Amino acid sequence: MGDPGDTIELKRQQNQANKDADGEASAQVVVRHQDTLAVPKGSPSHLLPSSLPSPRVLLPILTVLSTILLIYPNLFALNTHPALSLFPTDINARFYLNPNAHIHRPPRVQSYDFVVREETRWPDGVKKQVFTINGMLPGPTIEMRSGDTLRIRLKNELNEGTSLHFHGLWHPDGTVSQDGAIGLTQCPVPPNGTTTYEFRTDPLQSGTFWYHSHHATQRADGLFGALILHPPAPEGHRVHQEPRWSRVGAELGLGKRDARQSGPDGTKWDEEIVLHIGDWFHRTGKVMFDWYWNKGSGGNEPVPDNALVNGIQLYDCPRSIRKITCDASKGTRPTYALQVDKVYKLRFINTGSLAQSFISVDEHELYVVEADGTDIEPVTVRELAVAPGQRYAVILRYVGDMPLEAGAKFWLRHSLDQSCFKYPNIALDPTPKAIIHYIAPRTITSMLSGLIPTSPSHSSIDVAADPTTYKWNITDGETFDARTLQPLHTSDRVLPQPTMDPIVLYVTTVKYPQNGHLPWGLVNNTSWRPNEHAPLMTQIAPADWGSTGRPRPDGWGPHEYVYQTSKNESVVVDLIINNLEDGLHPFHLHGHHFWPLHVANSARYGWGSYNWNYPPSLPTTAPAMRDTMVIPLRSYAVFRVKFDSPGMWLFHCHVLVHLKSGMAMAFDVMPDLVPEKERQKVRESCVAYQGIQ
């Protein structure tokens, strides 16, 4: 059974999504508080102050507190979140995280019920058919602690199949059948069908992850959500053993204890916010891909029409050159309230389909502390590049000249990388923005007044005036280079040596006459075309797989490149990936992380492939591990991987039209050690899908 708090949180998110679906474009934003309001009972006498405030001061406060406790007896429960209890109508509340509900408890089963539907929404004021989970776009935010077991009961109410992939998560118990890769580890969940994903997360893994559909182009239409793994608090720092500091206690004169979250590097912060960022198309993913999968496109990827932050944005309707249904009043400027006395951790997830996002906040520096779930040696930058599929966590630091005061507003700039746009789209605003709005500290008086709904001003933000701040003038020394990131922990800097010869891959897009001049994505001259009705894990017994590393027509077909690393032993191998075209490719590996040892600059002439006569100098210590990394145009990269998780794992470009057109392959890792129950689960996933076209 899952924790009741999880069900309450999911229902709260669902109720808010239903309200948003009715056309409300609220601009209200509420700070999510993590401090409890209860004064600890039975406090030892040595903790009490020598001089208390006068009874005349205490009486009104205690009277109101007593009244609130009578009305809301569970208000101050440890696992509730004041922002959700006090202001449940905030459209952004579900993106403010609550780690204290997870880091001080033992591992448990986290259960969710997901219902996937197609609905009409106006994310940026433009009407579009989108995919929602429990009525939400993005889907529900999943918060867990390392070592929890995730259980999702998924009901598919679409008229097509679907699946969920848990991007970046390891499967320590060999649960490859729960990876969600259609045609590889499962058949699609059929229309009106149900399935249950269940697996234990790795106790040693934590950070920013996400889940998304791995079927067709559903991700482009909103079928995704955040998944956060919080590391457990250090031993001796237990909430139930030591009462947390509360602002009530501060105003009553009780001694303060530091209740901030603390990172492995000693960095402290008070609140966490997750931000889904990414490009957005006003056409559906299917229409977008059908346009691309046509010789008339010339292989040029469709250019997005906007960029969303947490599923919303504004759009200037007259900009569009296509026929659209647009109502600017239904768009919403993404706005986030930050208290001036608190430090914030922002978790960025690029959920987009094509473009890198460049993120900056005027008059703030970004102190980068995590990349793809890896704690890194902190790096301070003014602009952060996030490719599709990648995640970063940053501490936001104000560095402006003037003192920071309540009411100050700053632009959070979300610029799309236009280098991958092959043609102009005048309908696109290439620099959409969100607002960071600082508000006054939440005192007990303001928190109590917020409980009494006399005016919406208690929980709203004045958004009438936009920020007047200016974009950073970014210099070379302030740019972000993902190739230079180092792991935080000394133990993570040990780099294992290869135990087998390198695997060389060539990736490109071609338009052959024999293929009707359609843009086929290729890996080593094969184009991924998995059989939705017969996943590869069900086709051949482990003993029949070869180890040649070449596609075998009698084994898995000419369109599916599968490389078997070994039958029953883990291996360490260098992947040399050559990008033979004029566009970058963010490559993602399922079930594993890798060490990006070398990522070459784009070649000015030629294709910039790996030169065996002049190999690069590789590091002797390990860089920060990643699961998604950009390979620049006309360039190559060397990724070192320890393949130690039995199963079949996809390796593919995370640009959606590239994946859909075939730019993918798979690694068959230790097939002799895959539990038979995992293969049986793959077979069972196909029973209900038989006969579906």
PDB file of C-alpha atoms in Angstrom, residues 324-427:
ATOM      1  CA  ILE A 324      -4.736  28.292 -35.582  1.00  0.00           C
ATOM      2  CA  THR A 325      -7.352  28.870 -32.921  1.00  0.00           C
ATOM      3  CA  CYS A 326      -5.732  31.333 -30.564  1.00  0.00           C
ATOM      4  CA  ASP A 327      -6.997  33.246 -27.532  1.00  0.00           C
ATOM      5  CA  ALA A 328      -4.189  35.209 -25.911  1.00  0.00           C
ATOM      6  CA  SER A 329      -6.188  35.571 -22.697  1.00  0.00           C
ATOM      7  CA  LYS A 330      -5.896  31.816 -22.135  1.00  0.00           C
ATOM      8  CA  GLY A 331      -2.116  31.939 -22.097  1.00  0.00           C
ATOM      9  CA  THR A 332      -0.267  32.423 -18.819  1.00  0.00           C
ATOM     10  CA  ARG A 333       3.148  33.898 -18.151  1.00  0.00           C
ATOM     11  CA  PRO A 334       5.039  31.371 -15.992  1.00  0.00           C
ATOM     12  CA  THR A 335       5.647  33.139 -12.679  1.00  0.00           C
ATOM     13  CA  TYR A 336       7.339  31.853  -9.539  1.00  0.00           C
ATOM     14  CA  ALA A 337       7.289  33.428  -6.095  1.00  0.00           C
ATOM     15  CA  LEU A 338      10.523  33.318  -4.122  1.00  0.00           C
ATOM     16  CA  GLN A 339      10.855  34.638  -0.593  1.00  0.00           C
ATOM     17  CA  VAL A 340      13.644  37.157  -0.202  1.00  0.00           C
ATOM     18  CA  ASP A 341      14.991  35.379   2.884  1.00  0.00           C
ATOM     19  CA  LYS A 342      15.223  31.926   1.310  1.00  0.00           C
ATOM     20  CA  VAL A 343      17.633  30.094  -0.966  1.00  0.00           C
ATOM     21  CA  TYR A 344      16.144  28.133  -3.867  1.00  0.00           C
ATOM     22  CA  LYS A 345      17.202  25.046  -5.748  1.00  0.00           C
ATOM     23  CA  LEU A 346      15.824  24.894  -9.297  1.00  0.00           C
ATOM     24  CA  ARG A 347      15.645  21.536 -11.076  1.00  0.00           C
ATOM     25  CA  PHE A 348      15.543  21.985 -14.876  1.00  0.00           C
ATOM     26  CA  ILE A 349      14.306  19.186 -17.172  1.00  0.00           C
ATOM     27  CA  ASN A 350      14.356  19.667 -20.947  1.00  0.00           C
ATOM     28  CA  THR A 351      11.224  17.843 -22.061  1.00  0.00           C
ATOM     29  CA  GLY A 352      11.363  19.290 -25.583  1.00  0.00           C
ATOM     30  CA  SER A 353      11.449  17.533 -28.929  1.00  0.00           C
ATOM     31  CA  LEU A 354      14.207  19.316 -30.857  1.00  0.00           C
ATOM     32  CA  ALA A 355      16.086  22.302 -29.497  1.00  0.00           C
ATOM     33  CA  GLN A 356      18.562  22.947 -26.742  1.00  0.00           C
ATOM     34  CA  SER A 357      17.395  25.519 -24.211  1.00  0.00           C
ATOM     35  CA  PHE A 358      19.601  28.299 -22.888  1.00  0.00           C
ATOM     36  CA  ILE A 359      18.523  29.303 -19.378  1.00  0.00           C
ATOM     37  CA  SER A 360      19.501  32.475 -17.531  1.00  0.00           C
ATOM     38  CA  VAL A 361      18.028  34.710 -14.836  1.00  0.00           C
ATOM     39  CA  ASP A 362      18.757  38.415 -14.976  1.00  0.00           C
ATOM     40  CA  GLU A 363      21.081  39.597 -12.172  1.00  0.00           C
ATOM     41  CA  HIS A 364      21.450  36.036 -10.858  1.00  0.00           C
ATOM     42  CA  GLU A 365      24.124  33.394 -11.153  1.00  0.00           C
ATOM     43  CA  LEU A 366      23.388  29.706 -11.475  1.00  0.00           C
ATOM     44  CA  TYR A 367      25.394  27.490  -9.129  1.00  0.00           C
ATOM     45  CA  VAL A 368      25.189  24.115 -10.875  1.00  0.00           C
ATOM     46  CA  VAL A 369      25.297  21.185  -8.427  1.00  0.00           C
ATOM     47  CA  GLU A 370      23.797  18.229 -10.322  1.00  0.00           C
ATOM     48  CA  ALA A 371      23.750  16.889 -13.880  1.00  0.00           C
ATOM     49  CA  ASP A 372      21.550  13.935 -14.897  1.00  0.00           C
ATOM     50  CA  GLY A 373      21.403  12.670 -11.322  1.00  0.00           C
ATOM     51  CA  THR A 374      25.166  13.015 -10.714  1.00  0.00           C
ATOM     52  CA  ASP A 375      26.439  15.283  -7.930  1.00  0.00           C
ATOM     53  CA  ILE A 376      29.077  17.484  -9.536  1.00  0.00           C
ATOM     54  CA  GLU A 377      31.822  19.797  -8.397  1.00  0.00           C
ATOM     55  CA  PRO A 378      29.787  23.034  -8.341  1.00  0.00           C
ATOM     56  CA  VAL A 379      30.151  25.341 -11.319  1.00  0.00           C
ATOM     57  CA  THR A 380      28.969  28.951 -11.386  1.00  0.00           C
ATOM     58  CA  VAL A 381      27.577  30.168 -14.705  1.00  0.00           C
ATOM     59  CA  ARG A 382      25.277  32.881 -15.953  1.00  0.00           C
ATOM     60  CA  GLU A 383      23.726  30.792 -18.710  1.00  0.00           C
ATOM     61  CA  LEU A 384      22.949  27.085 -18.766  1.00  0.00           C
ATOM     62  CA  ALA A 385      22.546  24.928 -21.895  1.00  0.00           C
ATOM     63  CA  VAL A 386      20.096  22.045 -21.480  1.00  0.00           C
ATOM     64  CA  ALA A 387      19.531  19.606 -24.360  1.00  0.00           C
ATOM     65  CA  PRO A 388      16.401  17.452 -24.769  1.00  0.00           C
ATOM     66  CA  GLY A 389      16.460  14.716 -22.155  1.00  0.00           C
ATOM     67  CA  GLN A 390      19.074  16.403 -19.948  1.00  0.00           C
ATOM     68  CA  ARG A 391      18.552  17.640 -16.398  1.00  0.00           C
ATOM     69  CA  TYR A 392      20.439  20.068 -14.187  1.00  0.00           C
ATOM     70  CA  ALA A 393      19.926  21.304 -10.641  1.00  0.00           C
ATOM     71  CA  VAL A 394      21.151  24.783  -9.725  1.00  0.00           C
ATOM     72  CA  ILE A 395      21.182  27.018  -6.677  1.00  0.00           C
ATOM     73  CA  LEU A 396      19.890  30.455  -7.640  1.00  0.00           C
ATOM     74  CA  ARG A 397      22.105  33.299  -6.396  1.00  0.00           C
ATOM     75  CA  TYR A 398      21.206  36.963  -6.606  1.00  0.00           C
ATOM     76  CA  VAL A 399      24.249  39.086  -7.520  1.00  0.00           C
ATOM     77  CA  GLY A 400      22.606  42.389  -8.425  1.00  0.00           C
ATOM     78  CA  ASP A 401      23.959  45.769  -7.381  1.00  0.00           C
ATOM     79  CA  MET A 402      20.901  46.802  -5.372  1.00  0.00           C
ATOM     80  CA  PRO A 403      19.709  45.102  -2.167  1.00  0.00           C
ATOM     81  CA  LEU A 404      17.147  42.410  -2.868  1.00  0.00           C
ATOM     82  CA  GLU A 405      13.724  43.488  -1.665  1.00  0.00           C
ATOM     83  CA  ALA A 406      10.202  42.137  -1.758  1.00  0.00           C
ATOM     84  CA  GLY A 407       8.472  43.086  -4.983  1.00  0.00           C
ATOM     85  CA  ALA A 408      11.583  42.751  -7.148  1.00  0.00           C
ATOM     86  CA  LYS A 409      11.017  40.925 -10.445  1.00  0.00           C
ATOM     87  CA  PHE A 410      13.504  39.378 -12.836  1.00  0.00           C
ATOM     88  CA  TRP A 411      13.226  37.649 -16.177  1.00  0.00           C
ATOM     89  CA  LEU A 412      13.993  33.962 -16.344  1.00  0.00           C
ATOM     90  CA  ARG A 413      15.020  33.712 -19.991  1.00  0.00           C
ATOM     91  CA  HIS A 414      14.375  30.503 -21.892  1.00  0.00           C
ATOM     92  CA  SER A 415      16.021  30.900 -25.282  1.00  0.00           C
ATOM     93  CA  LEU A 416      15.898  28.152 -27.883  1.00  0.00           C
ATOM     94  CA  ASP A 417      19.075  27.160 -29.709  1.00  0.00           C
ATOM     95  CA  GLN A 418      18.351  28.195 -33.286  1.00  0.00           C
ATOM     96  CA  SER A 419      21.451  26.558 -34.735  1.00  0.00           C
ATOM     97  CA  CYS A 420      19.394  23.417 -35.395  1.00  0.00           C
ATOM     98  CA  PHE A 421      16.609  25.306 -37.189  1.00  0.00           C
ATOM     99  CA  LYS A 422      16.947  24.702 -40.927  1.00  0.00           C
ATOM    100  CA  TYR A 423      14.421  27.360 -41.906  1.00  0.00           C
ATOM    101  CA  PRO A 424      12.905  30.447 -40.242  1.00  0.00           C
ATOM    102  CA  ASN A 425       9.604  30.353 -38.390  1.00  0.00           C
ATOM    103  CA  ILE A 426       8.389  33.913 -37.949  1.00  0.00           C
ATOM    104  CA  ALA A 427       5.634  32.630 -35.675  1.00  0.00           C
TER     105      ALA A 427
END
